[in-house]
CSV table of C-alpha atoms and ligand atoms in Angstrom, one decimal:
chain,number,residue,atom,x,y,z
A,1,UNK,CA,0.3,-0.2,-0.1
A,2,UNK,CA,1.2,3.3,-0.6
A,3,UNK,CA,2.6,5.8,2.3
A,4,UNK,CA,-0.1,8.4,3.8
A,5,UNK,CA,2.7,11.0,2.7
A,6,UNK,CA,1.8,10.2,-0.9
A,7,UNK,CA,-1.6,11.8,-1.3
A,8,UNK,CA,-1.4,13.9,1.9
A,9,UNK,CA,-4.1,16.6,1.8
A,10,UNK,CA,-3.3,20.0,0.1
A,11,UNK,CA,-5.5,22.1,2.4
A,12,UNK,CA,-5.8,22.0,6.0
A,13,UNK,CA,-9.9,22.3,7.2
A,14,UNK,CA,-10.8,25.5,8.3
A,15,UNK,CA,-15.0,24.8,9.1
A,16,UNK,CA,-16.3,21.5,9.1
A,17,UNK,CA,-19.9,20.6,9.1
A,18,UNK,CA,-21.4,18.4,12.2
A,19,UNK,CA,-21.8,14.7,10.7
A,20,UNK,CA,-25.4,12.7,11.5
A,21,UNK,CA,-25.2,10.1,13.4
A,22,UNK,CA,-28.4,7.3,13.1
A,23,UNK,CA,-29.0,4.2,14.7
A,24,UNK,CA,-29.1,1.0,12.7
A,25,UNK,CA,-33.5,0.7,13.8
A,26,UNK,CA,-34.1,4.4,12.1
A,27,UNK,CA,-32.0,3.7,9.0
A,28,UNK,CA,-34.3,0.0,8.7
A,29,UNK,CA,-37.4,2.6,8.8
A,30,UNK,CA,-36.0,5.0,6.4
A,31,UNK,CA,-34.5,3.3,3.6
A,32,UNK,CA,-38.3,1.9,3.4
A,33,UNK,CA,-40.0,4.8,3.0
A,34,UNK,CA,-37.8,5.5,0.2
A,35,UNK,CA,-38.7,2.8,-1.5
A,36,UNK,CA,-35.3,1.3,-1.1
A,37,UNK,CA,-34.4,4.1,-4.1
A,38,UNK,CA,-31.2,6.4,-1.9
A,39,UNK,CA,-31.9,9.0,-3.9
A,40,UNK,CA,-35.2,9.2,-2.1
A,41,UNK,CA,-33.2,9.4,1.6
A,42,UNK,CA,-33.6,12.4,3.1
A,43,UNK,CA,-29.9,13.7,3.1
A,44,UNK,CA,-30.5,14.2,7.8
A,45,UNK,CA,-30.2,10.3,7.8
A,46,UNK,CA,-27.4,9.8,5.6
A,47,UNK,CA,-24.1,9.7,7.9
A,48,UNK,CA,-21.8,9.8,5.1
A,49,UNK,CA,-22.7,10.7,1.7
A,50,UNK,CA,-21.1,8.6,-2.0
A,51,UNK,CA,-24.1,9.3,-3.9
A,52,UNK,CA,-22.7,11.6,-6.1
A,53,UNK,CA,-19.9,13.7,-6.8
A,54,UNK,CA,-21.6,15.8,-8.2
A,55,UNK,CA,-22.6,19.3,-6.9
A,56,UNK,CA,-20.7,18.2,-3.5
A,57,UNK,CA,-17.3,18.8,-3.1
A,58,UNK,CA,-15.9,21.8,-0.6
A,59,UNK,CA,-15.6,25.5,-2.0
A,60,UNK,CA,-12.2,26.5,-1.6
A,61,UNK,CA,-11.8,29.7,0.7
A,62,UNK,CA,-10.9,31.7,-2.4
A,63,UNK,CA,-14.2,30.4,-4.0
A,64,UNK,CA,-15.9,32.1,-1.0
A,65,UNK,CA,-14.0,35.2,-0.9
A,66,UNK,CA,-15.4,35.2,-5.0
A,67,UNK,CA,-18.6,34.1,-4.2
A,68,UNK,CA,-18.4,38.3,-2.7
A,69,UNK,CA,-18.0,39.4,-5.6
A,70,UNK,CA,-20.6,38.6,-7.3
A,71,UNK,CA,-21.9,41.0,-8.9
A,72,UNK,CA,-25.6,40.6,-9.7
A,73,UNK,CA,-26.2,42.9,-13.0
A,74,UNK,CA,-29.2,41.5,-15.3
A,75,UNK,CA,-26.9,41.4,-18.4
A,76,UNK,CA,-22.9,42.2,-19.1
A,77,UNK,CA,-21.7,40.4,-14.9
A,78,UNK,CA,-18.2,41.3,-15.1
A,79,UNK,CA,-18.1,37.3,-13.4
A,80,UNK,CA,-18.9,36.1,-16.8
A,81,UNK,CA,-16.2,37.4,-18.3
A,82,UNK,CA,-14.0,36.2,-16.2
A,83,UNK,CA,-15.7,32.7,-16.6
A,84,UNK,CA,-15.5,33.4,-20.0
A,85,UNK,CA,-12.1,34.0,-20.0
A,86,UNK,CA,-11.1,31.6,-18.1
A,87,UNK,CA,-12.5,29.2,-20.6
A,88,UNK,CA,-11.0,30.3,-23.9
A,89,UNK,CA,-7.4,30.2,-21.6
A,90,UNK,CA,-7.5,26.7,-19.4
A,91,UNK,CA,-9.4,25.1,-22.4
A,92,UNK,CA,-9.0,26.7,-25.4
A,93,UNK,CA,-12.8,26.7,-26.6
A,94,UNK,CA,-13.9,30.2,-28.2
A,95,UNK,CA,-17.6,30.6,-27.2
A,96,UNK,CA,-19.6,30.3,-24.0
A,97,UNK,CA,-22.6,29.6,-23.1
A,98,UNK,CA,-22.9,29.5,-19.1
A,99,UNK,CA,-25.9,27.0,-18.0
A,100,UNK,CA,-27.1,25.9,-15.1
A,101,UNK,CA,-25.9,22.5,-14.9
A,102,UNK,CA,-24.6,20.3,-17.1
A,103,UNK,CA,-27.8,18.6,-18.7
A,104,UNK,CA,-29.1,22.2,-19.5
A,105,UNK,CA,-25.8,22.8,-22.4
A,106,UNK,CA,-27.2,18.7,-23.2
A,107,UNK,CA,-30.4,20.2,-24.0
A,108,UNK,CA,-29.5,23.3,-25.9
A,109,UNK,CA,-27.0,21.0,-28.1
A,110,UNK,CA,-29.0,18.6,-28.8
A,111,UNK,CA,-31.6,20.5,-30.1
A,112,UNK,CA,-29.2,22.4,-32.1
A,113,UNK,CA,-27.9,19.9,-33.4
A,114,UNK,CA,-30.0,16.9,-33.9
A,115,UNK,CA,-32.5,15.8,-36.7
A,116,UNK,CA,-35.0,13.3,-36.0
A,117,UNK,CA,-33.4,10.2,-37.3
A,118,UNK,CA,-30.1,11.0,-36.8
A,119,UNK,CA,-26.9,8.6,-35.0
A,120,UNK,CA,-25.0,10.0,-31.7
A,121,UNK,CA,-22.3,6.9,-31.3
A,122,UNK,CA,-20.0,7.6,-28.5
A,123,UNK,CA,-17.9,6.4,-25.8
A,124,UNK,CA,-20.7,4.8,-23.1
A,125,UNK,CA,-23.9,6.4,-23.1
A,126,UNK,CA,-24.6,8.5,-20.3
A,127,UNK,CA,-27.9,9.1,-18.4
A,128,UNK,CA,-28.9,12.5,-19.5
A,129,UNK,CA,-27.1,13.3,-22.5
A,130,UNK,CA,-28.4,9.8,-24.1
A,131,UNK,CA,-32.1,10.9,-22.7
A,132,UNK,CA,-31.8,15.1,-24.7
A,133,UNK,CA,-30.4,13.0,-28.0
A,134,UNK,CA,-33.2,10.2,-27.7
A,135,UNK,CA,-35.8,13.5,-27.3
A,136,UNK,CA,-34.3,15.8,-30.3
A,137,UNK,CA,-35.3,13.0,-32.2
A,138,UNK,CA,-32.0,11.0,-32.1
A,139,UNK,CA,-30.5,7.2,-31.5
A,140,UNK,CA,-26.9,6.7,-29.1
A,141,UNK,CA,-24.6,4.1,-30.0
A,142,UNK,CA,-21.8,3.1,-27.7
A,143,UNK,CA,-19.0,2.9,-29.5
A,144,UNK,CA,-16.6,1.9,-26.6
A,145,UNK,CA,-14.4,-1.1,-26.8
A,146,UNK,CA,-15.2,-4.2,-25.4
A,147,UNK,CA,-13.0,-3.7,-22.1
A,148,UNK,CA,-14.8,-1.2,-20.9
A,149,UNK,CA,-17.7,-3.3,-20.7
A,150,UNK,CA,-15.7,-5.8,-18.3
A,151,UNK,CA,-15.5,-5.0,-14.6
A,152,UNK,CA,-12.3,-7.2,-14.5
A,153,UNK,CA,-9.9,-6.1,-17.7
A,154,UNK,CA,-7.3,-4.3,-15.8
A,155,UNK,CA,-7.4,-2.0,-19.7
A,156,UNK,CA,-6.2,1.8,-18.7
A,157,UNK,CA,-8.3,3.4,-20.8
A,158,UNK,CA,-10.8,1.9,-21.2
A,159,UNK,CA,-12.9,4.7,-22.3
A,160,UNK,CA,-10.8,4.5,-25.3
A,161,UNK,CA,-13.5,3.9,-28.9
A,162,UNK,CA,-13.3,1.2,-30.8
A,163,UNK,CA,-12.2,2.0,-34.2
A,164,UNK,CA,-13.8,-0.1,-35.9
A,165,UNK,CA,-17.8,-0.2,-34.4
A,166,UNK,CA,-17.3,4.2,-35.1
A,167,UNK,CA,-16.4,3.0,-38.8
A,168,UNK,CA,-19.3,0.6,-39.0
A,169,UNK,CA,-21.5,3.2,-38.3
A,170,UNK,CA,-20.2,6.2,-40.4
A,171,UNK,CA,-19.7,3.6,-43.2
A,172,UNK,CA,-24.1,1.2,-42.4
A,173,UNK,CA,-25.3,5.8,-41.7
A,174,UNK,CA,-23.5,7.9,-43.7
A,175,UNK,CA,-22.0,11.4,-42.4
A,176,UNK,CA,-24.5,13.2,-43.4
A,177,UNK,CA,-26.4,11.4,-40.3
A,178,UNK,CA,-24.4,11.1,-37.5
A,179,UNK,CA,-24.1,15.2,-36.7
A,180,UNK,CA,-21.3,14.4,-33.9
A,181,UNK,CA,-19.4,12.2,-31.7
A,182,UNK,CA,-19.6,11.8,-28.6
A,183,UNK,CA,-16.5,12.0,-26.3
A,184,UNK,CA,-16.7,12.1,-22.5
A,185,UNK,CA,-13.7,12.5,-20.2
A,186,UNK,CA,-13.7,10.6,-17.7
A,187,UNK,CA,-16.2,7.9,-19.3
A,188,UNK,CA,-19.1,7.2,-15.5
A,189,UNK,CA,-20.5,4.7,-16.3
A,190,UNK,CA,-17.8,2.2,-17.2
A,191,UNK,CA,-17.0,2.9,-13.6
A,192,UNK,CA,-14.7,6.9,-14.7
A,193,UNK,CA,-12.3,5.3,-17.1
A,194,UNK,CA,-10.6,7.1,-19.3
A,195,UNK,CA,-9.6,7.5,-22.8
A,196,UNK,CA,-6.4,8.1,-24.4
A,197,UNK,CA,-5.0,11.0,-26.1
A,198,UNK,CA,-3.4,8.3,-29.0
A,199,UNK,CA,-7.0,7.1,-28.6
A,200,UNK,CA,-8.6,10.5,-29.7
A,201,UNK,CA,-5.7,11.8,-32.3
A,202,UNK,CA,-7.2,8.4,-34.2
A,203,UNK,CA,-11.4,9.0,-33.4
A,204,UNK,CA,-10.1,12.8,-34.1
A,205,UNK,CA,-8.3,11.5,-38.0
A,206,UNK,CA,-11.4,9.5,-38.7
A,207,UNK,CA,-13.6,12.0,-37.8
A,208,UNK,CA,-11.9,14.8,-40.1
A,209,UNK,CA,-11.9,13.1,-43.2
A,210,UNK,CA,-15.5,11.9,-42.6
A,211,UNK,CA,-16.5,16.5,-42.1
A,212,UNK,CA,-18.2,14.9,-38.7
A,213,UNK,CA,-18.1,16.6,-35.5
A,214,UNK,CA,-16.8,15.8,-31.9
A,215,UNK,CA,-18.9,17.0,-29.0
A,216,UNK,CA,-16.8,16.6,-25.2
A,217,UNK,CA,-18.7,15.4,-22.1
A,218,UNK,CA,-15.6,17.5,-20.4
A,219,UNK,CA,-17.5,16.6,-17.1
A,220,UNK,CA,-13.9,15.3,-15.4
A,221,UNK,CA,-11.5,16.0,-18.2
A,222,UNK,CA,-8.7,17.5,-15.5
A,223,UNK,CA,-9.4,13.5,-14.1
A,224,UNK,CA,-8.7,12.0,-17.3
A,225,UNK,CA,-6.0,14.0,-17.9
A,226,UNK,CA,-4.1,12.8,-14.5
A,227,UNK,CA,-4.8,9.6,-15.7
A,228,UNK,CA,-2.9,10.0,-18.8
A,229,UNK,CA,-0.7,12.1,-17.3
A,230,UNK,CA,0.3,8.4,-15.3
A,231,UNK,CA,-0.6,5.7,-17.8
A,232,UNK,CA,0.3,6.6,-21.2
A,233,UNK,CA,3.7,7.3,-22.7
A,234,UNK,CA,5.0,10.4,-23.8
A,235,UNK,CA,3.6,12.2,-21.2
A,236,UNK,CA,5.0,11.8,-17.5
A,237,UNK,CA,6.4,15.7,-17.4
A,238,UNK,CA,3.7,17.5,-18.6
A,239,UNK,CA,1.2,18.9,-16.8
A,240,UNK,CA,-2.6,18.3,-16.1
A,241,UNK,CA,-3.3,22.4,-17.5
A,242,UNK,CA,-1.3,21.4,-20.8
A,243,UNK,CA,-2.7,17.7,-21.2
A,244,UNK,CA,-6.1,19.2,-20.5
A,245,UNK,CA,-6.1,21.5,-23.5
A,246,UNK,CA,-4.7,18.7,-25.9
A,247,UNK,CA,-7.6,17.0,-25.2
A,248,UNK,CA,-10.2,19.8,-25.8
A,249,UNK,CA,-8.1,21.3,-28.8
A,250,UNK,CA,-8.5,17.8,-30.3
A,251,UNK,CA,-12.9,18.5,-30.4
A,252,UNK,CA,-14.9,20.8,-31.6
A,253,UNK,CA,-17.2,22.0,-28.4
A,254,UNK,CA,-18.1,20.8,-24.9
A,255,UNK,CA,-20.8,20.6,-22.5
A,256,UNK,CA,-19.4,20.9,-19.0
A,257,UNK,CA,-21.3,19.8,-15.8
A,258,UNK,CA,-19.4,22.0,-13.6
A,259,UNK,CA,-20.2,20.6,-10.5
A,260,UNK,CA,-17.4,17.9,-10.8
A,261,UNK,CA,-14.2,19.2,-12.2
A,262,UNK,CA,-14.8,22.7,-11.8
A,263,UNK,CA,-15.3,22.3,-7.4
A,264,UNK,CA,-18.6,24.1,-7.4
A,265,UNK,CA,-21.9,23.2,-6.0
A,266,UNK,CA,-24.2,24.7,-9.1
A,267,UNK,CA,-22.8,25.3,-13.4
A,268,UNK,CA,-22.7,24.6,-16.1
A,269,UNK,CA,-21.8,25.4,-19.2
A,270,UNK,CA,-21.7,24.6,-23.7
A,271,UNK,CA,-18.5,25.6,-25.4
A,272,UNK,CA,-18.4,26.0,-29.1
A,273,UNK,CA,-15.2,26.7,-31.9
A,274,UNK,CA,-17.9,27.2,-35.0
A,275,UNK,CA,-20.0,30.8,-34.4
A,276,UNK,CA,-23.1,29.8,-36.0
A,277,UNK,CA,-23.9,27.0,-33.6
A,278,UNK,CA,-22.7,29.7,-30.8
A,279,UNK,CA,-24.9,31.9,-32.3
A,280,UNK,CA,-28.1,29.5,-32.2
A,281,UNK,CA,-27.2,28.5,-28.5
A,282,UNK,CA,-27.1,32.2,-27.4
A,283,UNK,CA,-30.4,32.8,-28.5
A,284,UNK,CA,-32.0,29.2,-27.3
A,285,UNK,CA,-30.5,29.6,-24.4
A,286,UNK,CA,-32.7,32.7,-22.8
A,287,UNK,CA,-35.1,30.5,-23.8
A,288,UNK,CA,-34.6,28.1,-21.4
A,289,UNK,CA,-32.2,28.8,-18.8
A,290,UNK,CA,-31.9,33.0,-18.9
A,291,UNK,CA,-29.9,35.7,-20.3
A,292,UNK,CA,-26.6,34.1,-22.5
A,293,UNK,CA,-24.7,36.3,-20.5
A,294,UNK,CA,-25.8,34.3,-17.0
A,295,UNK,CA,-27.8,31.2,-18.2
A,296,UNK,CA,-29.4,30.1,-14.7
A,297,UNK,CA,-26.8,30.8,-12.8
A,298,UNK,CA,-25.8,34.1,-10.3
A,299,UNK,CA,-22.9,36.4,-11.1
A,300,UNK,CA,-20.9,34.7,-7.5
A,301,UNK,CA,-21.8,31.3,-8.9
A,302,UNK,CA,-19.9,32.0,-12.2
A,303,UNK,CA,-16.6,33.7,-9.8
A,304,UNK,CA,-16.5,30.2,-8.0
A,305,UNK,CA,-16.3,28.7,-11.1
A,306,UNK,CA,-13.9,30.7,-13.2
A,307,UNK,CA,-12.3,30.1,-9.6
A,308,UNK,CA,-12.4,26.4,-9.4
A,309,UNK,CA,-11.5,25.2,-13.0
A,310,UNK,CA,-8.4,26.7,-11.8
A,311,UNK,CA,-7.7,25.1,-9.2
A,312,UNK,CA,-9.2,21.8,-10.9
A,313,UNK,CA,-5.9,21.3,-13.1
A,314,UNK,CA,-3.5,21.7,-9.5
A,315,UNK,CA,-1.6,18.9,-9.7
A,316,UNK,CA,-1.4,18.2,-5.6
A,317,UNK,CA,-5.2,18.4,-6.1
A,318,UNK,CA,-5.9,15.7,-8.3
A,319,UNK,CA,-2.5,14.2,-7.1
A,320,UNK,CA,-5.1,13.9,-3.2
A,321,UNK,CA,-8.0,13.7,-5.0
A,322,UNK,CA,-7.7,10.3,-7.0
A,323,UNK,CA,-4.8,9.3,-4.3
A,324,UNK,CA,-8.0,9.0,-2.0
A,325,UNK,CA,-10.4,7.2,-4.7
A,326,UNK,CA,-7.6,4.5,-5.5
A,327,UNK,CA,-6.9,4.4,-1.7
A,328,UNK,CA,-10.6,3.4,-1.0
A,329,UNK,CA,-10.4,1.2,-4.3
A,330,UNK,CA,-7.2,-0.9,-2.9
A,331,UNK,CA,-8.5,-1.5,0.7
A,332,UNK,CA,-11.5,-3.2,-1.2
A,333,UNK,CA,-9.6,-5.2,-3.3
A,334,UNK,CA,-7.0,-6.5,-0.8
A,335,UNK,CA,-10.6,-7.6,0.6
A,336,UNK,CA,-11.4,-9.4,-2.2
A,337,UNK,CA,-14.6,-6.9,-2.6
A,338,UNK,CA,-16.0,-7.2,-6.2
A,339,UNK,CA,-15.0,-3.7,-8.1
A,340,UNK,CA,-14.6,-2.5,-11.3
A,341,UNK,CA,-11.0,-2.5,-12.3
A,342,UNK,CA,-8.4,-0.3,-12.3
A,343,UNK,CA,-10.1,2.3,-9.5
A,344,UNK,CA,-11.4,4.9,-11.5
A,345,UNK,CA,-11.0,8.6,-10.7
A,346,UNK,CA,-14.2,9.7,-9.0
A,347,UNK,CA,-15.6,6.7,-7.1
A,348,UNK,CA,-14.9,2.8,-6.2
A,349,UNK,CA,-17.6,0.6,-8.1
A,350,UNK,CA,-18.7,-2.3,-6.9
A,351,UNK,CA,-19.5,-5.0,-9.0
A,352,UNK,CA,-22.9,-6.9,-7.4
A,353,UNK,CA,-23.2,-9.2,-9.9
A,354,UNK,CA,-20.2,-10.8,-8.4
A,355,UNK,CA,-21.0,-9.4,-5.0
A,356,UNK,CA,-24.8,-10.9,-5.1
A,357,UNK,CA,-23.9,-13.7,-8.1
A,358,UNK,CA,-27.6,-15.6,-6.9
A,359,UNK,CA,-29.5,-12.4,-7.5
A,360,UNK,CA,-30.7,-12.6,-11.6
A,361,UNK,CA,-30.9,-8.9,-13.2
A,362,UNK,CA,-34.8,-8.9,-12.5
A,363,UNK,CA,-34.1,-9.4,-9.1
A,364,UNK,CA,-31.7,-5.7,-9.1
A,365,UNK,CA,-28.2,-6.4,-7.4
A,366,UNK,CA,-26.8,-3.3,-7.1
A,367,UNK,CA,-29.9,-1.3,-6.5
A,368,UNK,CA,-30.5,-3.9,-3.1
A,369,UNK,CA,-26.3,-3.7,-3.0
A,370,UNK,CA,-26.9,0.2,-3.0
A,371,UNK,CA,-29.8,-0.5,0.2
A,372,UNK,CA,-28.4,-2.7,1.9
A,373,UNK,CA,-25.0,-0.5,2.2
A,374,UNK,CA,-26.8,2.0,3.2
A,375,UNK,CA,-28.5,-0.3,6.6
A,376,UNK,CA,-25.7,-1.0,7.6
A,377,UNK,CA,-23.7,2.3,8.5
A,378,UNK,CA,-25.4,4.9,7.0
A,379,UNK,CA,-23.9,5.2,3.7
A,380,UNK,CA,-25.4,6.4,0.7
A,381,UNK,CA,-24.2,5.4,-2.4
A,382,UNK,CA,-26.3,4.9,-6.3
A,383,UNK,CA,-27.4,2.1,-8.4
A,384,UNK,CA,-25.2,2.3,-11.9
A,385,UNK,CA,-27.2,-1.4,-13.9
A,386,UNK,CA,-30.7,-2.2,-15.0
A,387,UNK,CA,-32.5,0.8,-13.3
A,388,UNK,CA,-30.2,4.0,-14.1
A,389,UNK,CA,-30.6,1.7,-17.9
A,390,UNK,CA,-33.9,2.3,-18.0
A,391,UNK,CA,-36.1,1.1,-20.9
A,392,UNK,CA,-35.5,0.7,-24.5
A,393,UNK,CA,-37.4,4.3,-25.9
A,394,UNK,CA,-38.6,1.1,-29.3
A,395,UNK,CA,-39.9,-2.2,-28.0
A,396,UNK,CA,-40.3,-0.8,-23.8
A,397,UNK,CA,-37.7,-3.4,-22.4
A,398,UNK,CA,-35.8,-3.5,-20.0
A,399,UNK,CA,-32.9,-2.7,-21.3
A,400,UNK,CA,-30.1,-5.7,-19.4
A,401,UNK,CA,-26.0,-3.8,-19.3
A,402,UNK,CA,-23.3,-5.7,-18.5
A,403,UNK,CA,-22.3,-3.7,-16.1
A,404,UNK,CA,-24.6,-4.0,-12.7
A,405,UNK,CA,-22.7,-1.3,-10.7
A,406,UNK,CA,-23.2,0.4,-6.9
A,407,UNK,CA,-21.0,3.9,-7.5
A,408,UNK,CA,-19.4,5.0,-4.1
A,409,UNK,CA,-18.8,8.6,-5.0
A,410,UNK,CA,-16.2,10.1,-3.0
A,411,UNK,CA,-17.2,14.2,-3.3
A,412,UNK,CA,-13.9,16.4,-3.3
A,413,UNK,CA,-11.9,17.6,-0.5
A,414,UNK,CA,-14.9,16.6,1.8
A,415,UNK,CA,-14.4,13.6,3.1
A,416,UNK,CA,-10.7,12.1,5.4
A,417,UNK,CA,-9.0,9.1,5.0
A,418,UNK,CA,-10.7,8.0,8.4
A,419,UNK,CA,-14.5,8.0,6.8
A,420,UNK,CA,-12.7,5.3,3.4
A,421,UNK,CA,-11.2,3.0,6.2
A,422,UNK,CA,-15.0,3.2,7.6
A,423,UNK,CA,-16.5,3.3,4.7
A,424,UNK,CA,-14.5,0.0,3.1
A,425,UNK,CA,-15.1,-1.6,6.3
A,426,UNK,CA,-19.3,-1.1,5.9
A,427,UNK,CA,-18.4,-2.4,2.6
A,428,UNK,CA,-16.8,-6.0,3.9
A,429,UNK,CA,-19.5,-6.3,7.0
A,430,UNK,CA,-22.0,-6.2,4.1
A,431,UNK,CA,-20.0,-8.9,1.6
A,432,UNK,CA,-20.0,-11.5,4.6
A,433,UNK,CA,-23.5,-11.4,5.0
A,434,UNK,CA,-24.2,-11.5,1.3
A,435,UNK,CA,-25.9,-14.6,0.9
A,436,UNK,CA,-28.7,-13.8,3.3
A,437,UNK,CA,-29.2,-10.3,1.1
A,438,UNK,CA,-32.3,-11.1,-0.9
A,439,UNK,CA,-33.7,-9.0,-3.9
A,440,UNK,CA,-35.8,-6.0,-5.0
A,441,UNK,CA,-39.5,-5.8,-6.8
A,442,UNK,CA,-40.2,-2.7,-9.4
A,443,UNK,CA,-43.6,-1.0,-7.9
A,444,UNK,CA,-43.4,2.3,-8.7
A,445,UNK,CA,-41.4,3.3,-12.2
A,446,UNK,CA,-41.5,6.7,-13.6
A,447,UNK,CA,-41.6,7.8,-17.5
A,448,UNK,CA,-37.6,9.1,-17.5
A,449,UNK,CA,-34.7,8.8,-15.7
A,450,UNK,CA,-36.6,7.0,-13.7
A,451,UNK,CA,-33.6,5.8,-11.4
A,452,UNK,CA,-34.3,9.0,-9.5
A,453,UNK,CA,-37.5,8.2,-8.2
A,454,UNK,CA,-38.3,5.2,-8.5
A,455,UNK,CA,-39.4,2.8,-6.1
A,456,UNK,CA,-39.1,-0.8,-4.3
A,457,UNK,CA,-40.6,-3.1,-2.0
A,458,UNK,CA,-37.6,-6.9,-0.3
A,459,UNK,CA,-38.9,-9.8,-2.7
A,460,UNK,CA,-39.8,-13.0,-0.7
B,1,F0G,N1,-22.2,14.6,-18.0
B,1,F0G,C1,-21.5,13.4,-17.5
B,1,F0G,C2,-20.7,12.4,-17.7
B,1,F0G,C3,-22.0,13.4,-15.6
B,1,F0G,O1,-21.6,12.3,-15.1
B,1,F0G,C4,-23.0,14.1,-15.7
B,1,F0G,C5,-23.5,14.5,-13.9
B,1,F0G,C6,-23.5,15.1,-16.5
B,1,F0G,C7,-23.5,14.7,-17.9
B,1,F0G,C8,-25.0,16.0,-16.4
B,1,F0G,O2,-24.7,17.4,-15.8
B,1,F0G,O3,-25.7,17.2,-13.8
B,1,F0G,O4,-24.6,18.8,-14.0
B,1,F0G,O5,-26.9,17.7,-15.4
B,1,F0G,N2,-23.1,12.6,-13.5
B,1,F0G,C9,-24.0,12.9,-12.2
B,1,F0G,C10,-23.6,12.0,-11.3
B,1,F0G,C11,-25.4,13.9,-11.8
B,1,F0G,O6,-23.4,11.8,-10.3
B,1,F0G,O7,-22.7,10.8,-12.1
B,1,F0G,P1,-25.6,17.5,-15.0
């Protein structure tokens, strides 16, 4: 195991938020009331919250100071210009449209670029991204390498695109049916896995030949850049900022959920290099989000984001961020717990199919495991399996993803190494009694993004 000093937090704590301690009887009651869906728990009933790394990070004192410099003018806020300049400098995109969060940007982009019957290839789906593509009349196609669907593959870049799959799609449908290829850094649903620069360059070469755009889901681009620095030949001496820029420069535009990498509690944007698409987006944002110089955000939110973007590419920050996630992941691996390998950047993903092999996918193993983990010690995690995958819009049947996972997502700069130990112990306790765990059945299913609000009851 690595020594503690290998990734000690590059900050000290100025203010603390007290945690809620709960009893087993209370947890048993409230998870039943929540329909065995961790999204429906109240946060006051949660001890350690690993639901998501989205909007849950701790801001720095510099970001909080920036909040006080919020220019809350309706139009032309100074904070917008600071954010625009930062996006241009760090990411290199020319034009910026702020949005309230990532899916606001996905909505604008999908509405503008996708026509009915279009095909959108991507390195694995993300829930909101795919839904916006479908609502705009398009169909998502997965072109990620097969290794990404195998939790036991140690491939260092499981976010890579399988070029043969992409080329076959282009040949079958024609480039005019493909408005863009969606490239995520890192790939959330695969377990926080990175794409390599070598692969991205090949995707660029192929798409350029056919005049197809690359739209970058840059939600965790700095984390992806860190993995490139650590794993890809030739990048060890390059800064995270430089690698981030190299990734962005290979793409034509981006949607960003700043609630992750950029260390803010709310915010996002659409960034573009081509003027015409930007013009349309700047026009449309007024309809759905707000004026083009605030896009649903307060001035202070844009200021915190501008500062957070710079902090996100700091080497010490990223070393500690990924180091903490790896610390938890390696402890679980050492205890024989089935986890997705290699350990990703934003969380540890338990392989629920291997954890609960006696449950079929129809008994929702990952949903079941997330509920059990909550019951054990008040640790809240998230299902990323059949419930998240939803139904095929054409046939109405469940989609059966190969990955049936529970995500232990680590917020940035929030929990300590001792918390990681408590989490690992809880997972081990549940693992020890795994044979006694029964599955769930779904008793309420919403139409869109069902995982957020679905309700379950215990089987048997
Ligand atoms: N793309 C990726 C890769 C994401 O992980 C998310 C959000 C989005 C887009 C949408 O951004 O939430 O700001 O609207 N992921 C969160 C999560 C919700 O928990 O993984 P958003």
